[in-house]
Coordinates of C-alpha atoms and ligand atoms in Angstrom, one line a residue:
M1 CA -264.7 101.2 147.5
N2 CA -267.1 99.8 144.9
L3 CA -268.1 96.5 146.6
A4 CA -270.5 95.1 144.1
I5 CA -272.4 92.0 144.7
D6 CA -272.6 90.3 141.3
Q7 CA -273.3 87.0 139.6
T8 CA -270.3 85.3 141.3
H9 CA -272.2 85.6 144.6
D10 CA -275.5 84.1 143.5
P11 CA -276.3 81.5 146.2
A12 CA -277.9 79.3 143.5
L13 CA -274.6 78.7 141.7
Q14 CA -273.4 75.1 141.7
S15 CA -270.1 73.7 140.6
W16 CA -269.3 70.5 138.7
V17 CA -266.8 70.0 141.5
E18 CA -269.2 68.0 143.7
S19 CA -267.4 68.7 147.0
A20 CA -267.9 72.4 146.4
N21 CA -271.7 71.9 146.7
D22 CA -271.5 70.4 150.1
P23 CA -273.2 72.8 152.5
A24 CA -270.5 72.3 155.0
T25 CA -267.6 73.2 152.8
D26 CA -265.7 76.5 153.4
F27 CA -264.9 76.7 149.7
P28 CA -268.0 76.8 147.5
V29 CA -267.8 78.4 144.1
Q30 CA -268.9 81.7 145.7
N31 CA -265.6 81.9 147.7
L32 CA -262.6 81.2 145.4
P33 CA -259.7 82.1 147.8
F34 CA -256.1 82.2 146.5
G35 CA -253.1 80.4 147.9
R36 CA -249.8 78.7 146.9
F37 CA -249.3 74.9 146.7
R38 CA -246.9 72.3 145.3
R39 CA -247.1 68.6 144.6
G40 CA -244.8 65.8 145.6
D41 CA -241.2 66.8 144.8
D42 CA -242.0 70.1 143.1
L43 CA -239.7 72.9 144.2
D44 CA -241.8 75.7 142.8
W45 CA -245.0 77.0 144.2
C46 CA -248.1 77.2 141.9
I47 CA -250.9 79.6 142.3
G48 CA -254.1 77.8 143.3
V49 CA -257.7 78.5 144.1
A50 CA -259.6 76.4 146.6
I51 CA -262.8 74.8 145.4
G52 CA -264.5 72.2 147.7
D53 CA -261.8 69.7 148.7
Q54 CA -259.7 70.5 145.5
V55 CA -257.2 73.1 144.4
L56 CA -257.5 74.6 140.9
D57 CA -254.1 75.1 139.4
L58 CA -254.5 78.5 137.7
S59 CA -251.6 78.0 135.3
R60 CA -252.7 74.5 134.1
A61 CA -256.3 75.8 133.7
K62 CA -254.8 78.5 131.5
V63 CA -256.6 81.2 133.5
T64 CA -253.6 83.5 133.7
E65 CA -250.1 83.6 132.4
I66 CA -248.9 85.0 135.8
Q67 CA -246.8 82.5 137.7
D68 CA -245.9 84.7 140.7
I69 CA -248.7 85.3 143.1
K70 CA -247.3 88.7 144.1
R71 CA -247.6 89.9 140.5
L72 CA -251.2 88.6 140.5
M73 CA -251.9 90.4 143.8
S74 CA -250.5 93.7 142.4
L75 CA -253.2 93.7 139.6
N76 CA -255.7 96.5 140.0
R77 CA -259.1 95.7 141.4
Q78 CA -260.8 95.5 138.1
A79 CA -258.3 93.0 136.7
R80 CA -258.6 90.9 139.9
H81 CA -262.3 91.0 139.6
A82 CA -262.1 89.9 135.9
L83 CA -260.0 86.9 137.0
R84 CA -262.6 86.0 139.6
L85 CA -265.3 86.0 136.9
V86 CA -263.3 83.7 134.6
I87 CA -262.5 81.2 137.4
S88 CA -266.1 81.3 138.6
Q89 CA -267.5 80.6 135.1
G90 CA -265.1 77.8 134.5
L91 CA -266.1 76.0 137.7
L92 CA -269.9 76.3 137.2
H93 CA -272.2 73.5 136.1
R94 CA -272.3 73.1 132.3
S95 CA -269.2 75.4 131.8
P96 CA -267.7 75.0 128.3
D97 CA -264.3 75.1 130.1
E98 CA -265.0 72.1 132.3
A99 CA -262.6 69.7 130.6
R100 CA -259.7 72.2 130.7
F101 CA -260.4 73.1 134.3
R102 CA -260.9 69.5 135.3
A103 CA -257.4 68.6 134.1
A104 CA -256.1 71.4 136.4
L105 CA -257.6 70.1 139.6
V106 CA -255.6 68.5 142.4
P107 CA -257.0 67.1 145.7
Q108 CA -256.1 69.4 148.6
A109 CA -255.1 66.2 150.5
E110 CA -252.3 65.6 147.9
V111 CA -250.6 69.0 148.0
E112 CA -248.4 70.9 150.4
M113 CA -249.7 74.5 151.0
G114 CA -247.2 77.3 151.3
L115 CA -247.5 80.8 152.8
P116 CA -250.1 82.6 150.6
C117 CA -247.2 84.7 149.4
E118 CA -243.7 85.5 150.4
I119 CA -244.5 88.0 153.1
G120 CA -242.7 91.3 152.9
D121 CA -243.2 93.7 155.8
Y122 CA -245.5 92.8 158.6
T123 CA -247.4 95.3 160.8
D124 CA -249.6 94.3 163.7
F125 CA -252.4 96.5 164.8
Y126 CA -254.5 96.6 168.0
T127 CA -258.0 97.3 166.5
S128 CA -260.3 95.6 169.1
I129 CA -261.3 98.1 171.7
H130 CA -262.7 95.2 173.7
H131 CA -259.2 93.5 173.8
A132 CA -257.5 96.8 174.4
T133 CA -259.8 97.6 177.3
T134 CA -259.7 94.2 179.0
V135 CA -255.9 93.9 178.7
G136 CA -255.5 97.6 179.7
K137 CA -257.5 96.9 182.9
Q138 CA -255.0 94.3 184.0
F139 CA -252.3 97.0 184.0
R140 CA -254.3 100.2 184.6
P141 CA -257.7 99.4 186.3
D142 CA -258.8 103.0 186.4
N143 CA -257.6 104.0 183.0
P144 CA -257.5 101.0 180.7
L145 CA -257.6 102.8 177.3
L146 CA -254.7 105.2 176.6
P147 CA -255.8 108.6 175.2
N148 CA -254.7 108.0 171.6
Y149 CA -256.8 104.8 171.2
K150 CA -259.9 106.4 169.7
W151 CA -257.9 108.7 167.5
L152 CA -255.6 106.4 165.6
P153 CA -255.1 102.7 164.9
I154 CA -252.3 101.6 167.2
G155 CA -249.8 99.3 165.6
Y156 CA -246.1 98.2 165.6
H157 CA -243.8 96.9 162.9
G158 CA -243.4 93.2 163.4
R159 CA -241.2 90.5 162.0
S160 CA -242.1 88.4 158.9
S161 CA -239.3 85.8 158.9
S162 CA -241.0 83.6 161.6
I163 CA -244.5 83.7 160.1
G164 CA -245.4 80.2 159.0
V165 CA -248.4 78.6 157.3
S166 CA -250.9 76.3 158.8
R167 CA -250.1 73.0 157.2
A168 CA -251.9 69.6 157.2
G169 CA -251.5 67.7 160.5
L170 CA -250.3 69.8 163.4
G171 CA -250.2 73.0 161.4
Q172 CA -247.2 75.2 162.0
T173 CA -245.0 73.8 164.8
F174 CA -242.7 75.9 166.8
R175 CA -240.6 75.7 169.9
R176 CA -241.7 77.4 173.1
P177 CA -239.5 80.5 173.1
W178 CA -236.8 81.5 175.6
G179 CA -236.4 85.0 176.9
Q180 CA -235.9 87.2 179.9
S181 CA -238.7 87.5 182.4
K182 CA -238.8 88.9 185.8
A183 CA -241.2 87.7 188.6
P184 CA -242.9 90.6 190.3
D185 CA -241.1 89.9 193.6
A186 CA -237.7 89.1 192.1
T187 CA -234.9 91.6 192.1
E188 CA -233.4 90.4 188.8
P189 CA -234.7 88.9 185.6
K190 CA -233.7 85.5 184.4
L191 CA -233.4 83.7 181.1
T192 CA -236.0 81.0 180.9
P193 CA -238.5 79.2 178.6
C194 CA -241.7 81.2 178.4
G195 CA -244.1 80.2 181.2
R196 CA -247.1 82.2 179.9
L197 CA -247.5 81.2 176.3
D198 CA -250.6 82.5 174.6
F199 CA -252.4 82.8 171.3
E200 CA -254.0 85.8 169.7
L201 CA -257.0 85.4 167.4
E202 CA -256.5 87.8 164.5
L203 CA -257.2 88.3 160.9
G204 CA -254.4 89.1 158.4
A205 CA -254.9 91.5 155.5
F206 CA -252.6 91.0 152.5
I207 CA -251.6 94.1 150.6
A208 CA -252.4 94.1 146.8
Q209 CA -251.3 97.1 144.8
P210 CA -248.3 99.0 146.2
N211 CA -248.3 102.8 146.7
A212 CA -245.4 105.0 145.9
M213 CA -243.3 106.3 148.8
G214 CA -244.5 109.8 149.8
E215 CA -248.0 109.1 148.3
P216 CA -250.5 108.4 151.0
V217 CA -253.4 106.2 150.1
R218 CA -256.8 108.0 150.5
L219 CA -259.4 106.2 152.5
A220 CA -261.6 106.0 149.4
D221 CA -258.9 104.1 147.5
A222 CA -257.7 102.0 150.5
E223 CA -259.5 98.8 149.6
E224 CA -257.9 98.8 146.1
H225 CA -254.7 98.0 148.1
V226 CA -256.1 95.0 150.0
F227 CA -256.0 91.6 148.2
G228 CA -257.8 89.6 150.9
L229 CA -258.0 88.3 154.4
A230 CA -256.7 85.1 156.1
L231 CA -256.8 83.8 159.7
F232 CA -253.7 84.8 161.8
N233 CA -252.4 83.7 165.1
D234 CA -250.0 86.1 166.8
W235 CA -248.5 83.7 169.4
S236 CA -247.4 85.7 172.4
A237 CA -245.1 85.1 175.3
R238 CA -246.8 87.1 178.1
D239 CA -244.1 86.9 180.7
I240 CA -241.4 88.0 178.3
Q241 CA -243.7 90.7 177.0
A242 CA -244.4 92.1 180.5
W243 CA -240.7 92.7 181.2
E244 CA -239.5 93.9 177.7
Y245 CA -242.4 96.0 176.3
Q246 CA -241.8 99.2 178.1
P247 CA -241.3 101.8 176.6
L248 CA -241.1 100.6 173.0
G249 CA -243.5 97.7 172.8
P250 CA -243.2 94.0 171.9
F251 CA -240.0 92.4 170.7
L252 CA -239.0 88.8 171.5
S253 CA -242.4 88.1 173.0
K254 CA -243.8 88.2 169.5
N255 CA -240.9 87.3 167.1
F256 CA -240.6 83.5 167.6
A257 CA -243.6 82.4 165.5
S258 CA -246.9 83.6 164.0
T259 CA -249.2 81.4 162.0
V260 CA -251.3 82.3 158.9
S261 CA -253.9 80.2 157.2
P262 CA -253.1 79.2 153.6
W263 CA -256.0 80.7 151.8
M264 CA -256.6 84.5 151.1
V265 CA -260.3 85.2 150.9
T266 CA -260.6 88.2 148.6
L267 CA -262.5 91.3 149.4
D268 CA -264.6 90.5 146.3
A269 CA -265.7 87.2 148.0
L270 CA -266.5 89.1 151.2
A271 CA -268.8 91.7 149.4
P272 CA -272.1 90.2 150.6
F273 CA -271.0 90.3 154.2
R274 CA -270.3 94.0 154.5
E275 CA -272.1 96.0 157.2
P276 CA -272.4 99.5 158.5
F277 CA -269.4 100.6 160.6
N278 CA -270.6 102.6 163.6
R279 CA -268.9 104.0 166.6
P280 CA -270.6 104.5 170.0
E281 CA -272.4 107.8 170.0
N282 CA -270.2 109.6 172.5
D283 CA -266.9 108.6 170.9
P284 CA -265.0 111.2 168.9
A285 CA -265.4 111.1 165.1
P286 CA -262.2 110.0 163.4
L287 CA -260.1 112.7 161.7
P288 CA -261.2 113.4 158.1
Y289 CA -258.5 111.2 156.5
L290 CA -259.9 108.2 158.5
D291 CA -263.5 108.9 157.9
S292 CA -265.9 108.7 154.9
P293 CA -269.6 108.0 154.2
E294 CA -268.6 104.8 152.4
N295 CA -266.5 103.6 155.3
R296 CA -269.5 104.3 157.7
K297 CA -271.9 102.7 155.3
Q298 CA -270.1 99.3 154.8
G299 CA -266.7 99.4 156.4
A300 CA -267.4 96.5 158.7
I301 CA -267.2 92.8 157.6
N302 CA -269.4 90.2 159.3
I303 CA -266.9 87.3 159.9
E304 CA -267.6 84.8 162.7
L305 CA -264.4 83.8 164.4
E306 CA -263.6 80.9 166.7
V307 CA -260.7 79.6 168.7
W308 CA -260.4 75.8 169.4
L309 CA -257.9 74.1 171.6
Q310 CA -256.7 70.5 171.1
T311 CA -254.4 69.3 173.9
A312 CA -252.0 66.4 173.4
R313 CA -254.3 64.2 175.5
M314 CA -257.3 65.1 173.4
R315 CA -255.2 64.2 170.3
A316 CA -254.2 60.9 171.8
D317 CA -257.9 60.2 172.6
K318 CA -258.8 61.1 169.0
R319 CA -260.9 64.1 170.1
P320 CA -261.0 67.1 167.8
G321 CA -260.6 69.6 170.5
E322 CA -263.0 72.1 172.0
R323 CA -264.1 75.6 171.3
L324 CA -262.7 78.2 173.7
M325 CA -264.4 81.3 172.4
Q326 CA -266.1 83.0 169.5
S327 CA -266.3 86.6 168.3
N328 CA -267.1 88.6 165.2
Y329 CA -264.9 90.8 163.1
R330 CA -267.7 93.4 162.8
D331 CA -266.9 94.5 166.4
T332 CA -263.5 96.0 165.3
Y333 CA -262.9 99.6 166.2
W334 CA -260.9 100.4 163.0
T335 CA -261.7 99.0 159.5
V336 CA -259.1 97.6 157.1
A337 CA -259.4 100.7 154.9
Q338 CA -258.6 102.9 157.9
L339 CA -255.5 100.8 158.6
V340 CA -254.2 101.3 155.1
A341 CA -255.0 105.0 155.1
H342 CA -253.3 105.5 158.5
H343 CA -250.2 103.3 157.7
T344 CA -249.5 105.4 154.6
V345 CA -250.5 108.9 155.7
S346 CA -246.8 109.4 156.8
G347 CA -245.7 108.6 153.2
C348 CA -244.8 105.0 154.0
N349 CA -244.9 102.8 150.9
L350 CA -246.7 99.4 151.1
R351 CA -245.7 96.6 148.8
S352 CA -247.6 93.7 147.4
G353 CA -247.4 90.9 149.8
D354 CA -247.1 93.0 153.0
L355 CA -249.2 91.7 155.8
F356 CA -251.3 93.6 158.4
G357 CA -252.4 91.8 161.5
S358 CA -255.7 93.1 162.8
G359 CA -254.8 92.8 166.5
T360 CA -256.6 90.4 168.8
L361 CA -260.3 90.2 167.9
S362 CA -262.1 90.0 171.2
G363 CA -265.8 90.6 171.4
P364 CA -267.6 92.7 173.9
R365 CA -268.4 89.9 176.4
P366 CA -265.9 88.5 178.9
D367 CA -266.2 85.0 177.3
Q368 CA -265.2 86.5 174.0
G369 CA -261.6 87.2 174.8
G370 CA -259.3 86.5 171.8
S371 CA -256.4 85.3 174.0
L372 CA -255.9 83.3 177.2
L373 CA -254.6 86.5 178.9
E374 CA -258.3 87.6 178.7
L375 CA -260.0 84.2 179.1
S376 CA -258.0 83.3 182.2
L377 CA -257.9 86.8 183.6
G378 CA -254.1 87.0 183.3
G379 CA -253.7 83.4 184.6
K380 CA -255.8 84.0 187.8
R381 CA -258.8 81.9 186.7
P382 CA -257.9 78.6 185.1
I383 CA -260.1 77.3 182.3
T384 CA -261.5 73.8 182.8
L385 CA -261.8 71.7 179.7
S386 CA -264.4 69.0 179.2
N387 CA -261.9 66.2 179.8
G388 CA -260.9 67.7 183.2
E389 CA -257.7 69.3 182.0
Q390 CA -257.1 72.9 183.0
R391 CA -255.3 75.8 181.3
T392 CA -254.2 79.2 182.2
F393 CA -251.7 79.4 179.4
L394 CA -250.6 76.9 176.7
E395 CA -248.8 73.7 177.5
D396 CA -246.4 71.8 175.2
G397 CA -248.3 69.7 172.8
D398 CA -251.3 72.0 172.7
S399 CA -252.7 72.8 169.2
V400 CA -254.6 76.0 168.7
I401 CA -257.0 76.1 165.8
L402 CA -258.6 79.4 164.5
R403 CA -261.7 79.2 162.3
G404 CA -263.6 81.8 160.4
Y405 CA -266.7 81.9 158.2
C406 CA -269.3 84.3 156.9
Q407 CA -273.0 83.7 156.7
R408 CA -276.0 85.8 155.8
E409 CA -279.5 85.1 154.8
G410 CA -279.8 84.9 151.1
F411 CA -276.1 84.1 150.5
R412 CA -273.9 81.1 150.4
R413 CA -271.8 80.5 153.5
I414 CA -268.1 80.9 152.8
G415 CA -265.2 80.0 155.1
F416 CA -261.5 80.6 155.7
G417 CA -260.4 77.0 156.3
E418 CA -258.3 76.7 159.5
C419 CA -255.2 78.2 161.0
R420 CA -253.6 75.6 163.2
G421 CA -250.4 75.7 165.2
T422 CA -248.8 73.4 167.8
V423 CA -246.4 74.2 170.6
L424 CA -243.3 72.1 170.9
P425 CA -241.0 72.0 174.0
A426 CA -238.5 74.7 174.4
H427 CA -235.0 74.3 173.0
P428 CA -233.0 72.3 175.5
Ligands
CA1 CA1 -251.2 90.9 168.2

C-alpha cells in the first residue's frame, strides 16, 4: 500500500494563500483535494484543487496538461503523488512559482462546483456492523446479522444518474420521491409520496486506475485503484424500501437522489490518519484474498463524521442547524482496500470514476446512528430539536449536512468540506 508520510504533510507548512493558514479551514496546504469547477458562463469543467477559500485552476497554473479529470484519476499512484508534490511546492510560502499559481486562483465563492467527476458505475456497500446490527434488529430481533456479514462486504449495484453534487446554498435539491408502500395492516399497497424519508451518512470512494476484466485486484494493490474519498449521502425512502426490497434489495427507495461533496480528498492526504484495522477477537478472520498484514496494520482511517440538520424554520431564523450525531470511519468492518479486492474477485472490471459508497457509517453507541431509521428507532422515538421541532423522518424543506475531518496530534487538521442536500415537496 505504501502510505508514506512525507514533506507534504509537515504540519509546519504554510501557504502564501492566507486563508489556507486559518486553523479552521478544511483545506490547508496539507490537504489539496481535487474537484471540478467552472466560472460564470463557462460550459466546460476545469480541474481544481481547494486551497483555503480558493480554488487552484490546475490548467492555468500549468501543473498538468491533462484537462479531463478521469484521465488524471487514472494515473498511477506515483504520478498522482508527483502531482501532489508540485502543487504543494507551488503553494508554499516563498515558492518560486507563486506568481504563476496566483494567476490561477479563483475564490470558491465565485465558482460553480460540479460532480468531482462524471460518475460511471456506482456500488453501495454496507460496511458498518453497527448499522447492520441496529437495522437488522428492527427486522430480526434475535438474529440481526445475517450469516454472510462477517465473511464478505455486502453491497448492491446502484444508480449513478441521480447522484448530484452539494452546491453552494441549499446543496443538491431533490423532490420527495413517489413509490409503492404498504402499511402493515393494509391488504394492498398504494402509490404515494414517501412518508419515511431518511439520510444515510456515508463516505464515497472514487476509483482511480481501472483493472482489466477478468483480472482481480489483489488486496495489496487495491489502494492503487482508489483516488480519494468524499462525503456521500445515500437518501433513502424507508417505506418504499420495506415493501420492495425482498428478495432482491433496494430499487426505487434509493434511485431518486444521492448527494456527494465536491472535493475528493486523496489517499495521499489521508496518510497521516491511518490506523490499525482490528476485528473483535472472536470474529472469523477474513478469507486470504481479503486479509493482509498491511491491511491489519493500517487499513483503517481516522475520519470524524457528523450529520447536521437545518429545518426550514431554522433557516428562516438564520440558525445554522444542529448536530444530530457523530461517528468515526475507523469503526468500519471492511476497509476500502477490501471493497476493491472483493468487488473485482469475480473478474469485474472497475473504471476510473466509478464510485463506491461505504454504507451507513454508524458508530457503536445508540446515539451514533448514521440514519434517522436508527436515531428514531424506526420512527418510534421522535427526536426533539433545540427549537422544539420534532423529527422521526425528514420533512419538506429540511437540509441535511454531512461533515468530515481528520485530526491527530502532530499533524495539521484536514477536512472534507460539506455535503448538503435539501428535500423539496413531492411532484404534484
Ligand atoms: Ca446506503
